[in-house]
Short mmCIF file of C-alpha atoms in Angstrom, two decimals:
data_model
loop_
_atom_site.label_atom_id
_atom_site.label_comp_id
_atom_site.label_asym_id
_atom_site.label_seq_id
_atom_site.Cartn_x
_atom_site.Cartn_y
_atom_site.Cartn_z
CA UNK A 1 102.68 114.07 -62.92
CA UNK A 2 104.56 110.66 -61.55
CA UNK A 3 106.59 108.78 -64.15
CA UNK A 4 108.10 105.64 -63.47
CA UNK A 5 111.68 104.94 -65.20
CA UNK A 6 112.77 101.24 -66.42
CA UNK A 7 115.84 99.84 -67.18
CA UNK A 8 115.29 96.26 -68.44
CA UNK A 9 118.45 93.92 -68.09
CA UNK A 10 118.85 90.43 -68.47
CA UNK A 11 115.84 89.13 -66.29
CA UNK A 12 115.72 92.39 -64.25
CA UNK A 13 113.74 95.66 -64.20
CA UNK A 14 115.41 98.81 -62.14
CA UNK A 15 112.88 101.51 -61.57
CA UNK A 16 113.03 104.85 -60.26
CA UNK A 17 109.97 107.09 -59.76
CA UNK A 18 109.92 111.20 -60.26
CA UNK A 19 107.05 113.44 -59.78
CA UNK A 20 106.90 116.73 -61.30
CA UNK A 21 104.38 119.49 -59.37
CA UNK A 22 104.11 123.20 -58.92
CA UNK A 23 107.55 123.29 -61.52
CA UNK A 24 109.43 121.47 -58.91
CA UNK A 25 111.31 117.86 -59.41
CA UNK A 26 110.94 115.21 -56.28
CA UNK A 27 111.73 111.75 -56.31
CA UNK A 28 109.72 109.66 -53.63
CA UNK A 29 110.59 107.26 -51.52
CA UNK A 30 110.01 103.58 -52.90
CA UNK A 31 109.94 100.48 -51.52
CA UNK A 32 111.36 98.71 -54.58
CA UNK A 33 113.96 99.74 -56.37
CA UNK A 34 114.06 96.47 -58.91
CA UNK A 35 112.11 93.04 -60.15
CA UNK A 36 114.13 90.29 -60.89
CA UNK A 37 112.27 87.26 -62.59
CA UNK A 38 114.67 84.32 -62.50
CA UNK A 39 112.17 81.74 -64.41
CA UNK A 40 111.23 83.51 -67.31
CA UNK A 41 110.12 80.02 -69.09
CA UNK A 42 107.51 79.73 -66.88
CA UNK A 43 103.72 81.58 -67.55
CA UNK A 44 103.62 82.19 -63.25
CA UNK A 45 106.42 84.40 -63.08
CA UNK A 46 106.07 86.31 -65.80
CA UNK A 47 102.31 87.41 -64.31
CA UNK A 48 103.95 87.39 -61.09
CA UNK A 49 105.95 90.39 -62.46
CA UNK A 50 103.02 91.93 -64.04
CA UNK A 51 100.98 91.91 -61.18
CA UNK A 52 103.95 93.28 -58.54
CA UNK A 53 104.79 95.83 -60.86
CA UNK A 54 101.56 97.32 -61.71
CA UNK A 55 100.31 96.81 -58.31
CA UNK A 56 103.70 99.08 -57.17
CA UNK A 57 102.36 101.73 -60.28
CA UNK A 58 98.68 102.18 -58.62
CA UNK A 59 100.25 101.86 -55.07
CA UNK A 60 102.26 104.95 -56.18
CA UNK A 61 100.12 107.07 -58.16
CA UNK A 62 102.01 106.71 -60.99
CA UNK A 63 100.31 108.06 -64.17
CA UNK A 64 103.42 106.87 -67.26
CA UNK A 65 105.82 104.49 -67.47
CA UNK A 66 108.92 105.01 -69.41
CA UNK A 67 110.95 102.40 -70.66
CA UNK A 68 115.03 102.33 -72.20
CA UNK A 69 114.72 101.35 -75.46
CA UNK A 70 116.97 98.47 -76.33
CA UNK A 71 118.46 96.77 -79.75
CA UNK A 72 116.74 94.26 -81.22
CA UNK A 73 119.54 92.84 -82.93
CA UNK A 74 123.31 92.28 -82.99
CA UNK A 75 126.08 92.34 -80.16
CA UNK A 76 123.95 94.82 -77.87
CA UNK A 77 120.49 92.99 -78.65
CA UNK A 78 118.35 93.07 -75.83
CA UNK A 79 117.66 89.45 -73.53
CA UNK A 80 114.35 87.25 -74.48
CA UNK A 81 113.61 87.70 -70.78
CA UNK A 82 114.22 91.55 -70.81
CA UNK A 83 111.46 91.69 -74.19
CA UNK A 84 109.42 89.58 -71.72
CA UNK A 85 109.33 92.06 -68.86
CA UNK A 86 108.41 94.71 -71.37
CA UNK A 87 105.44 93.16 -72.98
CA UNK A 88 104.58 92.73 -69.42
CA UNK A 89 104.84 96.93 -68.59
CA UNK A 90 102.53 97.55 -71.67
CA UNK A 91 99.82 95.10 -71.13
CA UNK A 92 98.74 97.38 -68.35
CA UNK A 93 96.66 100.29 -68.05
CA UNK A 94 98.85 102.63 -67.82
CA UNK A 95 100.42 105.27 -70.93
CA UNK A 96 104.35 103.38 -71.77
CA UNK A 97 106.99 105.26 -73.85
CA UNK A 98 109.92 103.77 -75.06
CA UNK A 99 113.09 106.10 -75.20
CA UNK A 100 116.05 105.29 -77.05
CA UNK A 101 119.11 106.32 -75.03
CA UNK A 102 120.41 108.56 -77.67
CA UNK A 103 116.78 110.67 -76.64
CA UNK A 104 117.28 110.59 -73.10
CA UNK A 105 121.06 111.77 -73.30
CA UNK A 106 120.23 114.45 -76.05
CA UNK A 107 117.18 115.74 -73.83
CA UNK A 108 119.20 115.50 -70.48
CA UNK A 109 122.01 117.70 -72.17
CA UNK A 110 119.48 120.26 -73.01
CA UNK A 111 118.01 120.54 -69.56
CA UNK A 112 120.29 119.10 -67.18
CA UNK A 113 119.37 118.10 -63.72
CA UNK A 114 119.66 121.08 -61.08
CA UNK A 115 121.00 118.60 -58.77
CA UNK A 116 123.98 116.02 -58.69
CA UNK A 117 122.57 112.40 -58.56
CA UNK A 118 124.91 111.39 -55.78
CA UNK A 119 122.89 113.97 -53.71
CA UNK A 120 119.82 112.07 -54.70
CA UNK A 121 118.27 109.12 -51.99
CA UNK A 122 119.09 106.49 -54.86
CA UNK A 123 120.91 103.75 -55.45
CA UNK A 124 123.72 103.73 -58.16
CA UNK A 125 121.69 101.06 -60.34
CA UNK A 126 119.04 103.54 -60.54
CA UNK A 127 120.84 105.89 -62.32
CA UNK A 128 119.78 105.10 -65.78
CA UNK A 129 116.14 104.66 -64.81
CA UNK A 130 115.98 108.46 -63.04
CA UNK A 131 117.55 109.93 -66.47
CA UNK A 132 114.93 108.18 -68.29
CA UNK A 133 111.95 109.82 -65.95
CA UNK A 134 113.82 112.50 -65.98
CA UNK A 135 113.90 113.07 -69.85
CA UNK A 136 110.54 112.43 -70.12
CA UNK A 137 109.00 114.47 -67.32
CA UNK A 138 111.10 117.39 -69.30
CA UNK A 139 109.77 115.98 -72.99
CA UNK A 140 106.16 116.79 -71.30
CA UNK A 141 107.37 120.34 -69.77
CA UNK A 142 108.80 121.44 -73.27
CA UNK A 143 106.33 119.54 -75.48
CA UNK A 144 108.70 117.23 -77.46
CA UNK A 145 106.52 114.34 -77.12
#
């Protein structure tokens, strides 16, 4: 199974992807690591962002989409833009979970990762993405979805 981990901020969406076969973790090489969508206003980009990131789902086999949940309200509210991109995610085919980061920490301290993430081939903004996949990849190995 191939999960795809978001982190929506401000007008941008950080990915990281993580397969999980034959009980061993890989993360594959992609040739995105983010979406940025500077004119949110505008109808074009918003299916511009739709299209590129669901086309980059089915170009890499991904089968789930997990998303960082974020407030709705108050000081750590989520952007307009950021709600944007994540209407966008769900309007596709594919299965999208939204994990709250409280989740994701509590199910990575359970099951840690057998590696260090600076051994990883990703970039630093990706770090909250891979946790995400991560947690959920383990939610479906320990059936806590």
């Amino acid at each position: 199974m191939r999960v795809c981990g978001v982190e929506l901020k401000g007008g941008e969406a950080i990915i990281s992807l993580l397969s999980y076969e034959g009980e061993t973790f890989n993360v594959p090489d992609c040739r995105k690591v983010s979406f940025t969508v500077s004119q949110s206003a505008t109808t074009e980009a918003i299916r511009e962002f739709h299209f590129a990131f669901h086309k980059l789902m089915q170009d890499y086999h991904v089968d789930e989409v997990v998303i960082i949940e974020r407030e709705q309200k108050g000081k750590l509210a989520g952007s307009a833009t950021s709600f944007k991109l994540e209407a966008a995610i769900q309007l596709g085919e594919l299965p999208v979970n939204l994990l709250s980061p409280v989740t994701i920490k509590e199910q990575n301290k359970r099951n840690p990762p057998q590696v260090d993430f600076d051994s990883l081939d990703l970039k630093k903004v990706q770090q909250l993405a891979f946790e995400a996949a991560y947690a959920q990849q383990n939610r479906h190995i320990f059936g806590k979805i």
